PDB file of C-alpha atoms in Angstrom:
ATOM      1  CA  MET B1461       0.000   0.000   0.000  1.00 42.00           C
ATOM      2  CA  ASN B1462       1.312   3.482  -0.800  1.00 40.00           C
ATOM      3  CA  LYS B1463       1.868   6.129   1.874  1.00 40.00           C
ATOM      4  CA  LYS B1464      -1.190   8.180   0.846  1.00 42.00           C
ATOM      5  CA  GLY B1465      -3.469   5.173   1.252  1.00 41.00           C
ATOM      6  CA  PHE B1466      -1.964   4.338   4.639  1.00 45.00           C
ATOM      7  CA  ALA B1467      -2.235   7.964   5.817  1.00 48.00           C
ATOM      8  CA  LEU B1468      -5.904   8.039   4.853  1.00 51.00           C
ATOM      9  CA  ILE B1469      -6.605   4.926   6.898  1.00 70.00           C
ATOM     10  CA  GLU B1470      -4.737   6.331   9.889  1.00 71.00           C
ATOM     11  CA  LEU B1471      -6.856   9.516   9.754  1.00 80.00           C
ATOM     12  CA  LEU B1472     -10.152   7.639   9.942  1.00 90.00           C
ATOM     13  CA  THR B1473     -11.820   7.647  13.352  1.00 95.00           C
ATOM     14  CA  VAL B1474     -15.356   6.462  12.523  1.00 96.00           C
ATOM     15  CA  ILE B1475     -16.675   3.792  10.182  1.00 94.00           C
ATOM     16  CA  GLY B1476     -20.056   5.158   9.137  1.00 95.00           C
ATOM     17  CA  LYS B1477     -23.538   3.679   9.214  1.00 96.00           C
ATOM     18  CA  SER B1478     -23.916   0.943   6.570  1.00 94.00           C
ATOM     19  CA  GLU B1479     -20.549   1.998   5.093  1.00 91.00           C
ATOM     20  CA  PHE B1480     -19.588  -1.527   3.989  1.00 87.00           C
ATOM     21  CA  ALA B1481     -22.969  -3.251   4.324  1.00 88.00           C
ATOM     22  CA  ILE B1482     -23.933  -5.960   1.821  1.00 82.00           C
ATOM     23  CA  ASN B1483     -20.435  -6.192   0.473  1.00 76.00           C
ATOM     24  CA  ASP B1484     -18.054  -8.544  -1.299  1.00 77.00           C
ATOM     25  CA  LEU B1485     -15.510  -8.426   1.528  1.00 82.00           C
ATOM     26  CA  THR B1486     -14.195 -11.669   3.018  1.00 84.00           C
ATOM     27  CA  SER B1487     -12.370 -10.035   5.936  1.00 88.00           C
ATOM     28  CA  ALA B1488     -12.580  -6.832   7.940  1.00 90.00           C
ATOM     29  CA  TYR B1489      -9.477  -5.224   9.425  1.00 91.00           C
ATOM     30  CA  ILE B1490     -10.306  -2.410  11.852  1.00 93.00           C
ATOM     31  CA  PRO B1491      -7.418   0.091  12.153  1.00 93.00           C
ATOM     32  CA  SER B1492      -6.278   1.270  15.591  1.00 94.00           C
ATOM     33  CA  SER B1493      -7.437   4.852  14.880  1.00 94.00           C
ATOM     34  CA  ILE B1494     -11.145   3.901  14.798  1.00 96.00           C
ATOM     35  CA  THR B1495     -13.175   5.006  17.840  1.00 97.00           C
ATOM     36  CA  GLN B1496     -16.632   4.007  16.556  1.00 98.00           C
ATOM     37  CA  VAL B1497     -18.072   1.424  14.211  1.00 97.00           C
ATOM     38  CA  LYS B1498     -21.574   2.711  13.448  1.00 97.00           C
ATOM     39  CA  ASP B1499     -24.811   0.751  12.991  1.00 97.00           C
ATOM     40  CA  TYR B1500     -24.809  -1.864  10.205  1.00 95.00           C
ATOM     41  CA  ALA B1501     -21.289  -0.813   9.122  1.00 94.00           C
ATOM     42  CA  PHE B1502     -20.352  -4.325   7.937  1.00 92.00           C
ATOM     43  CA  ALA B1503     -23.783  -5.973   8.026  1.00 93.00           C
ATOM     44  CA  SER B1504     -24.490  -8.446   5.282  1.00 85.00           C
ATOM     45  CA  SER B1505     -27.396 -10.591   4.267  1.00 62.00           C
ATOM     46  CA  GLY B1506     -25.773 -11.872   1.135  1.00 59.00           C
ATOM     47  CA  ARG B1507     -25.094 -10.230  -2.174  1.00 57.00           C
ATOM     48  CA  SER B1508     -27.667  -8.862  -4.579  1.00 59.00           C
ATOM     49  CA  ASP B1509     -27.251 -11.920  -6.842  1.00 60.00           C
ATOM     50  CA  GLY B1510     -28.374 -14.207  -3.992  1.00 58.00           C
ATOM     51  CA  SER B1511     -24.948 -15.678  -3.185  1.00 58.00           C
ATOM     52  CA  THR B1512     -23.480 -15.461   0.301  1.00 59.00           C
ATOM     53  CA  LEU B1513     -19.893 -14.267   0.120  1.00 61.00           C
ATOM     54  CA  ASN B1514     -19.634 -12.694   3.565  1.00 81.00           C
ATOM     55  CA  ILE B1515     -16.940 -11.573   5.978  1.00 88.00           C
ATOM     56  CA  SER B1516     -15.359 -14.611   7.605  1.00 89.00           C
ATOM     57  CA  LYS B1517     -12.467 -12.948   9.440  1.00 91.00           C
ATOM     58  CA  LEU B1518     -12.624  -9.950  11.787  1.00 93.00           C
ATOM     59  CA  ILE B1519      -9.389  -8.398  13.043  1.00 92.00           C
ATOM     60  CA  PHE B1520      -8.907  -5.416  15.331  1.00 94.00           C
ATOM     61  CA  GLU B1521      -5.473  -3.800  15.063  1.00 92.00           C
ATOM     62  CA  SER B1522      -3.398  -3.827  18.238  1.00 91.00           C
ATOM     63  CA  GLU B1523      -3.347  -0.622  20.288  1.00 93.00           C
ATOM     64  CA  SER B1524      -6.916   0.049  19.200  1.00 94.00           C
ATOM     65  CA  ILE B1525      -8.858   2.980  20.666  1.00 96.00           C
ATOM     66  CA  LEU B1526     -12.256   1.610  19.613  1.00 97.00           C
ATOM     67  CA  GLU B1527     -14.954   2.491  22.162  1.00 98.00           C
ATOM     68  CA  THR B1528     -18.347   1.762  20.596  1.00 98.00           C
ATOM     69  CA  ILE B1529     -19.656  -0.886  18.216  1.00 98.00           C
ATOM     70  CA  GLY B1530     -23.051   0.054  16.803  1.00 98.00           C
ATOM     71  CA  ASP B1531     -26.276  -1.858  16.372  1.00 97.00           C
ATOM     72  CA  SER B1532     -25.911  -4.884  14.082  1.00 96.00           C
ATOM     73  CA  ALA B1533     -22.470  -3.665  12.954  1.00 96.00           C
ATOM     74  CA  PHE B1534     -21.208  -7.146  11.988  1.00 95.00           C
ATOM     75  CA  CYS B1535     -24.486  -9.079  11.766  1.00 93.00           C
ATOM     76  CA  GLN B1536     -25.426 -11.646   9.120  1.00 90.00           C
ATOM     77  CA  ASN B1537     -21.857 -12.535   8.167  1.00 89.00           C
ATOM     78  CA  ALA B1538     -19.859 -15.748   8.432  1.00 87.00           C
ATOM     79  CA  ILE B1539     -17.273 -14.554  10.966  1.00 90.00           C
ATOM     80  CA  GLU B1540     -15.430 -17.655  12.155  1.00 87.00           C
ATOM     81  CA  GLU B1541     -12.892 -18.569  14.771  1.00 83.00           C
ATOM     82  CA  ASP B1542     -11.995 -16.388  17.754  1.00 91.00           C
ATOM     83  CA  VAL B1543     -12.872 -12.703  18.014  1.00 94.00           C
ATOM     84  CA  THR B1544     -11.171 -10.585  20.659  1.00 94.00           C
ATOM     85  CA  LEU B1545     -12.462  -7.069  21.124  1.00 96.00           C
ATOM     86  CA  PRO B1546      -9.989  -4.379  22.147  1.00 96.00           C
ATOM     87  CA  ASN B1547      -9.877  -3.580  25.874  1.00 95.00           C
ATOM     88  CA  THR B1548     -10.954  -0.018  25.039  1.00 97.00           C
ATOM     89  CA  VAL B1549     -14.478  -1.046  23.919  1.00 97.00           C
ATOM     90  CA  THR B1550     -17.103   0.068  26.455  1.00 97.00           C
ATOM     91  CA  THR B1551     -20.349  -0.400  24.481  1.00 98.00           C
ATOM     92  CA  ILE B1552     -21.603  -3.145  22.189  1.00 97.00           C
ATOM     93  CA  GLU B1553     -25.032  -2.263  20.850  1.00 97.00           C
ATOM     94  CA  GLY B1554     -27.794  -4.726  19.980  1.00 96.00           C
ATOM     95  CA  GLY B1555     -27.373  -7.445  17.379  1.00 95.00           C
ATOM     96  CA  THR B1556     -23.686  -6.717  16.799  1.00 95.00           C
ATOM     97  CA  PHE B1557     -22.670 -10.333  16.109  1.00 93.00           C
ATOM     98  CA  LEU B1558     -26.121 -11.727  15.273  1.00 92.00           C
ATOM     99  CA  ASN B1559     -26.012 -14.808  12.983  1.00 90.00           C
ATOM    100  CA  ASN B1560     -22.270 -15.476  12.763  1.00 90.00           C
ATOM    101  CA  ASN B1561     -20.022 -18.521  13.261  1.00 90.00           C
ATOM    102  CA  ILE B1562     -17.757 -17.178  16.021  1.00 91.00           C
ATOM    103  CA  THR B1563     -16.321 -19.941  18.226  1.00 91.00           C
ATOM    104  CA  ILE B1564     -14.805 -17.848  21.039  1.00 91.00           C
ATOM    105  CA  LEU B1565     -15.749 -14.251  21.821  1.00 92.00           C
ATOM    106  CA  ASN B1566     -13.538 -12.258  24.197  1.00 91.00           C
ATOM    107  CA  LEU B1567     -15.196  -8.976  25.129  1.00 92.00           C
ATOM    108  CA  GLY B1568     -12.326  -7.105  26.709  1.00 89.00           C
ATOM    109  CA  SER B1569     -11.955  -5.720  30.216  1.00 92.00           C
ATOM    110  CA  LYS B1570     -13.781  -2.361  29.953  1.00 94.00           C
ATOM    111  CA  ILE B1571     -17.165  -3.382  28.516  1.00 95.00           C
ATOM    112  CA  LYS B1572     -19.941  -1.628  30.451  1.00 96.00           C
ATOM    113  CA  SER B1573     -22.965  -2.098  28.216  1.00 97.00           C
ATOM    114  CA  ILE B1574     -24.055  -5.049  26.059  1.00 96.00           C
ATOM    115  CA  GLY B1575     -27.178  -4.566  23.947  1.00 96.00           C
ATOM    116  CA  GLU B1576     -29.930  -7.060  23.167  1.00 95.00           C
ATOM    117  CA  ARG B1577     -29.373  -9.910  20.693  1.00 94.00           C
ATOM    118  CA  VAL B1578     -25.570  -9.430  20.605  1.00 92.00           C
ATOM    119  CA  PHE B1579     -25.027 -13.183  20.985  1.00 88.00           C
ATOM    120  CA  LYS B1580     -28.161 -14.438  19.205  1.00 90.00           C
ATOM    121  CA  ASN B1581     -27.645 -17.280  16.719  1.00 89.00           C
ATOM    122  CA  LEU B1582     -23.889 -17.589  17.143  1.00 86.00           C
ATOM    123  CA  GLN B1583     -23.902 -21.026  15.562  1.00 78.00           C
ATOM    124  CA  LEU B1584     -20.525 -22.389  16.707  1.00 79.00           C
ATOM    125  CA  ILE B1585     -19.927 -20.469  19.946  1.00 84.00           C
ATOM    126  CA  SER B1586     -18.221 -22.445  22.682  1.00 86.00           C
ATOM    127  CA  THR B1587     -16.981 -19.620  24.943  1.00 86.00           C
ATOM    128  CA  ILE B1588     -18.036 -16.060  25.707  1.00 88.00           C
ATOM    129  CA  SER B1589     -16.016 -14.249  28.353  1.00 83.00           C
ATOM    130  CA  ILE B1590     -18.025 -11.462  29.996  1.00 87.00           C
ATOM    131  CA  PRO B1591     -15.939  -9.260  32.290  1.00 90.00           C
ATOM    132  CA  SER B1592     -17.108  -8.009  35.689  1.00 92.00           C
ATOM    133  CA  SER B1593     -17.148  -4.430  34.330  1.00 92.00           C
ATOM    134  CA  VAL B1594     -20.503  -5.083  32.574  1.00 93.00           C
ATOM    135  CA  GLU B1595     -23.306  -2.966  34.066  1.00 93.00           C
ATOM    136  CA  SER B1596     -26.135  -3.597  31.595  1.00 90.00           C
TER     137      SER B1596
END
């Protein structure tokens, strides 16, 4: 990647509502500069042609400053394996991981609020670690 492309990514602080929804992405890499992932940012219910090429890998860059993950931000994908949220995340809004294939979900140590349906239909989940910091 050239320096201009990298600089642009480093300047981003918010991934907007539905920004990458219904996409052809197979992985999502969230840069450390992001503070918010808005509602439906990476939501997918399949492509317009009826096929289901969805995000299967979700990676948060180390030293992340992410604080809030919006409603249904990663819902209806095929995210597999382990997902570890950065320790800076304090809020996960409703339906964030709805209908995925996550096996282990580590929420991080500063989570205070978990919305409704966040864990609904996680087909392969074996472990969810919820820290004592959760208030609601």
